[in-house]
Amino acid sequence: MAASLPPSRPRIPGSGLAKGLAVTLRTMTRKTVTEQYPDAQPELPPRTRGVIGLFEENCTVCMLCARECPDWCIYIDSHKETVPAATPGGRDRSRNVLDRFAIDFSLCMYCGICIEVCPFDALFWSPEFEYAETDIRDLTHERDKLREWMWTVPAPPALDPGAEEPKELAAARRTADKLAAQQEPAAPEQPAPEQEGRE
């Protein structure tokens, strides 16, 4: 059997209109406050999406950010460089060297896909938003300018002390413990030399 519904009050015609007008009047009677922007900086959340900073040392020129960008506003140029072998008889290796990394902020829609897909954490959000220019061509920031934005990137939030350690660290610790356990039995204990008694 269906449960009975509680009795509802009869609706007064125009009650919704009266509630809406009450909200409007309440808002109209409040004093308006204008923030004096250049003098008083707005308080932004620490992870605000302002401008993108480049940590160039982490960039491996994998081009993932440029390929995944829906606006095609990331420009990357690189060349291959041969690195000599580290050991004698080894093979020379080639690696990509970054020549140009630029982001056109006149096209960027601040979606953050480039930051999410970067496998080496080379791109970060900075809360800075004051980079307006008088010429639209100046909104293309080259790698030197993107590197300067890294100074404004906030530190990551602190880890919870009660949390378990990251899986990468746990795996590395287990591997190190296994290697240490294998090396201990491999080294046999040498008997201590006996002292000769003097008479």
Coordinates of C-alpha atoms in Angstrom, one line a residue:
M1 CA 0.0 0.0 0.0
A2 CA 1.3 3.4 -0.9
A3 CA 2.4 5.7 2.0
S4 CA 0.2 8.6 2.5
L5 CA 1.7 12.0 1.7
P6 CA 1.8 14.7 4.3
P7 CA -0.9 17.3 3.9
S8 CA 0.3 20.3 1.9
R9 CA -0.6 23.9 2.6
P10 CA -2.8 25.6 0.1
R11 CA -0.7 27.8 -2.2
I12 CA -1.5 31.5 -2.2
P13 CA -1.5 33.0 -5.7
G14 CA 1.5 35.3 -6.2
S15 CA 3.6 33.9 -3.3
G16 CA 6.5 33.1 -5.6
L17 CA 6.4 36.6 -7.0
A18 CA 6.4 38.0 -3.4
K19 CA 9.5 35.9 -2.5
G20 CA 11.4 37.0 -5.6
L21 CA 10.6 40.7 -4.9
A22 CA 11.7 40.2 -1.3
V23 CA 15.1 38.9 -2.4
T24 CA 15.4 41.9 -4.9
L25 CA 14.6 44.4 -2.2
R26 CA 17.0 42.8 0.3
T27 CA 19.8 43.1 -2.3
M28 CA 18.9 46.6 -3.3
T29 CA 19.1 47.9 0.3
R30 CA 22.6 46.5 0.9
K31 CA 25.4 49.0 0.5
T32 CA 27.6 48.4 -2.6
V33 CA 31.3 48.0 -2.2
T34 CA 33.7 48.7 -5.0
E35 CA 37.1 47.1 -4.6
Q36 CA 39.9 49.4 -5.6
Y37 CA 41.7 46.8 -7.8
P38 CA 45.2 48.1 -8.5
D39 CA 45.6 49.3 -4.9
A40 CA 43.9 46.3 -3.2
Q41 CA 44.8 43.0 -4.7
P42 CA 42.0 40.4 -4.9
E43 CA 42.3 37.3 -2.7
L44 CA 42.6 34.4 -5.0
P45 CA 42.5 30.7 -4.1
P46 CA 46.0 29.2 -4.1
R47 CA 45.3 26.9 -7.1
T48 CA 43.8 29.6 -9.4
R49 CA 44.3 29.1 -13.1
G50 CA 46.1 32.2 -14.1
V51 CA 49.1 31.7 -16.4
I52 CA 51.1 28.6 -17.2
G53 CA 54.7 28.3 -16.0
L54 CA 57.4 26.1 -17.6
F55 CA 59.9 24.1 -15.5
E56 CA 62.3 23.6 -18.4
E57 CA 64.6 21.1 -16.7
N58 CA 61.7 18.5 -16.7
C59 CA 60.7 19.0 -20.3
T60 CA 61.8 16.1 -22.5
V61 CA 60.2 17.5 -25.7
C62 CA 57.7 14.7 -25.9
M63 CA 55.2 17.0 -27.6
L64 CA 52.2 15.6 -25.7
C65 CA 51.1 19.0 -24.5
A66 CA 51.2 20.5 -28.0
R67 CA 49.3 17.4 -29.5
E68 CA 46.6 17.4 -26.8
C69 CA 46.0 21.2 -26.8
P70 CA 42.5 21.8 -28.3
D71 CA 43.4 25.3 -29.4
W72 CA 46.8 24.4 -30.8
C73 CA 48.4 27.4 -28.9
I74 CA 51.6 25.6 -27.8
Y75 CA 54.5 25.8 -30.2
I76 CA 57.5 23.5 -29.7
D77 CA 60.7 23.3 -31.7
S78 CA 63.6 20.9 -31.0
H79 CA 66.6 19.2 -32.5
K80 CA 68.3 15.8 -31.8
E81 CA 71.7 15.8 -30.2
T82 CA 74.0 12.9 -29.9
V83 CA 75.3 12.1 -26.4
P84 CA 78.5 10.1 -26.2
A85 CA 78.5 6.7 -24.5
A86 CA 78.9 6.8 -20.8
T87 CA 81.0 3.6 -20.8
P88 CA 83.7 2.5 -23.2
G89 CA 82.3 0.2 -25.8
G90 CA 78.8 1.6 -25.3
R91 CA 76.5 3.1 -27.9
D92 CA 76.0 6.8 -28.4
R93 CA 72.5 8.0 -27.5
S94 CA 70.4 10.7 -29.1
R95 CA 68.2 13.0 -27.1
N96 CA 65.8 15.8 -28.0
V97 CA 67.0 19.3 -27.1
L98 CA 64.4 22.1 -26.6
D99 CA 64.9 25.0 -28.9
R100 CA 61.6 26.8 -28.6
F101 CA 58.6 26.4 -26.2
A102 CA 55.9 29.1 -26.5
I103 CA 52.3 29.4 -25.5
D104 CA 50.0 31.9 -27.2
F105 CA 47.7 33.1 -24.4
S106 CA 45.5 35.0 -26.9
L107 CA 44.4 31.5 -28.0
C108 CA 44.6 29.6 -24.8
M109 CA 41.3 28.7 -23.1
Y110 CA 42.9 27.7 -19.8
C111 CA 41.5 24.2 -19.9
G112 CA 44.6 22.7 -18.2
I113 CA 44.8 19.7 -20.5
C114 CA 48.5 20.4 -21.2
I115 CA 49.3 20.4 -17.5
E116 CA 47.4 17.1 -16.9
V117 CA 49.0 15.2 -19.8
C118 CA 52.6 16.2 -19.1
P119 CA 54.2 13.0 -17.9
F120 CA 57.3 14.8 -16.4
D121 CA 55.6 17.7 -14.5
A122 CA 57.1 20.4 -16.7
L123 CA 54.0 22.7 -16.8
F124 CA 52.3 24.3 -13.7
W125 CA 49.5 26.7 -13.0
S126 CA 50.4 30.1 -11.6
P127 CA 47.8 32.3 -10.0
E128 CA 49.2 35.4 -11.8
F129 CA 46.7 37.0 -14.0
E130 CA 48.3 40.4 -14.7
Y131 CA 49.9 39.9 -18.1
A132 CA 47.8 42.0 -20.3
E133 CA 49.5 43.6 -23.3
T134 CA 48.7 46.4 -25.7
D135 CA 49.6 44.3 -28.7
I136 CA 48.1 40.8 -29.2
R137 CA 51.4 39.5 -30.6
D138 CA 53.0 40.1 -27.2
L139 CA 50.7 37.5 -25.6
T140 CA 52.8 34.7 -27.1
H141 CA 55.1 33.9 -24.2
E142 CA 58.4 32.3 -25.1
R143 CA 60.2 29.9 -22.8
D144 CA 62.2 32.6 -21.0
K145 CA 58.9 34.3 -20.0
L146 CA 57.3 31.0 -19.1
R147 CA 60.3 30.1 -16.9
E148 CA 59.8 33.4 -15.0
W149 CA 56.3 32.4 -14.1
M150 CA 57.6 29.4 -12.2
W151 CA 58.6 31.8 -9.3
T152 CA 54.9 32.5 -8.7
V153 CA 53.7 28.9 -8.7
P154 CA 52.6 28.0 -5.2
A155 CA 54.0 25.0 -3.3
P156 CA 52.0 21.9 -3.5
P157 CA 49.8 21.2 -0.5
A158 CA 51.4 19.3 2.4
L159 CA 50.9 15.5 2.5
D160 CA 48.7 14.1 5.2
P161 CA 51.1 12.5 7.8
G162 CA 48.7 9.6 8.3
A163 CA 48.5 8.7 4.6
E164 CA 50.3 5.8 3.2
E165 CA 53.4 6.5 1.1
P166 CA 53.0 6.7 -2.7
K167 CA 53.1 3.4 -4.6
E168 CA 56.3 4.5 -6.5
L169 CA 58.2 5.0 -3.2
A170 CA 56.8 1.8 -1.7
A171 CA 57.9 -0.2 -4.8
A172 CA 61.4 1.5 -4.8
R173 CA 61.8 0.7 -1.0
R174 CA 60.8 -3.0 -1.5
T175 CA 63.3 -3.3 -4.4
A176 CA 66.1 -1.7 -2.3
D177 CA 65.3 -4.0 0.6
K178 CA 65.4 -7.1 -1.7
L179 CA 68.8 -6.0 -3.1
A180 CA 70.1 -5.4 0.4
A181 CA 68.9 -8.8 1.6
Q182 CA 70.6 -10.5 -1.4
Q183 CA 73.9 -8.8 -0.8
E184 CA 74.1 -9.7 2.9
P185 CA 74.3 -13.5 2.5
A186 CA 76.5 -13.2 -0.6
A187 CA 79.3 -11.7 1.5
P188 CA 80.6 -14.6 3.7
E189 CA 81.9 -13.7 7.1
Q190 CA 85.6 -13.9 7.4
P191 CA 86.9 -15.3 10.7
A192 CA 88.8 -12.9 12.8
P193 CA 92.5 -13.6 13.0
E194 CA 93.5 -15.4 16.1
Q195 CA 95.9 -13.7 18.4
E196 CA 99.0 -15.6 19.0
G197 CA 99.9 -15.9 22.6
R198 CA 103.4 -14.6 23.6
E199 CA 105.3 -16.5 26.1

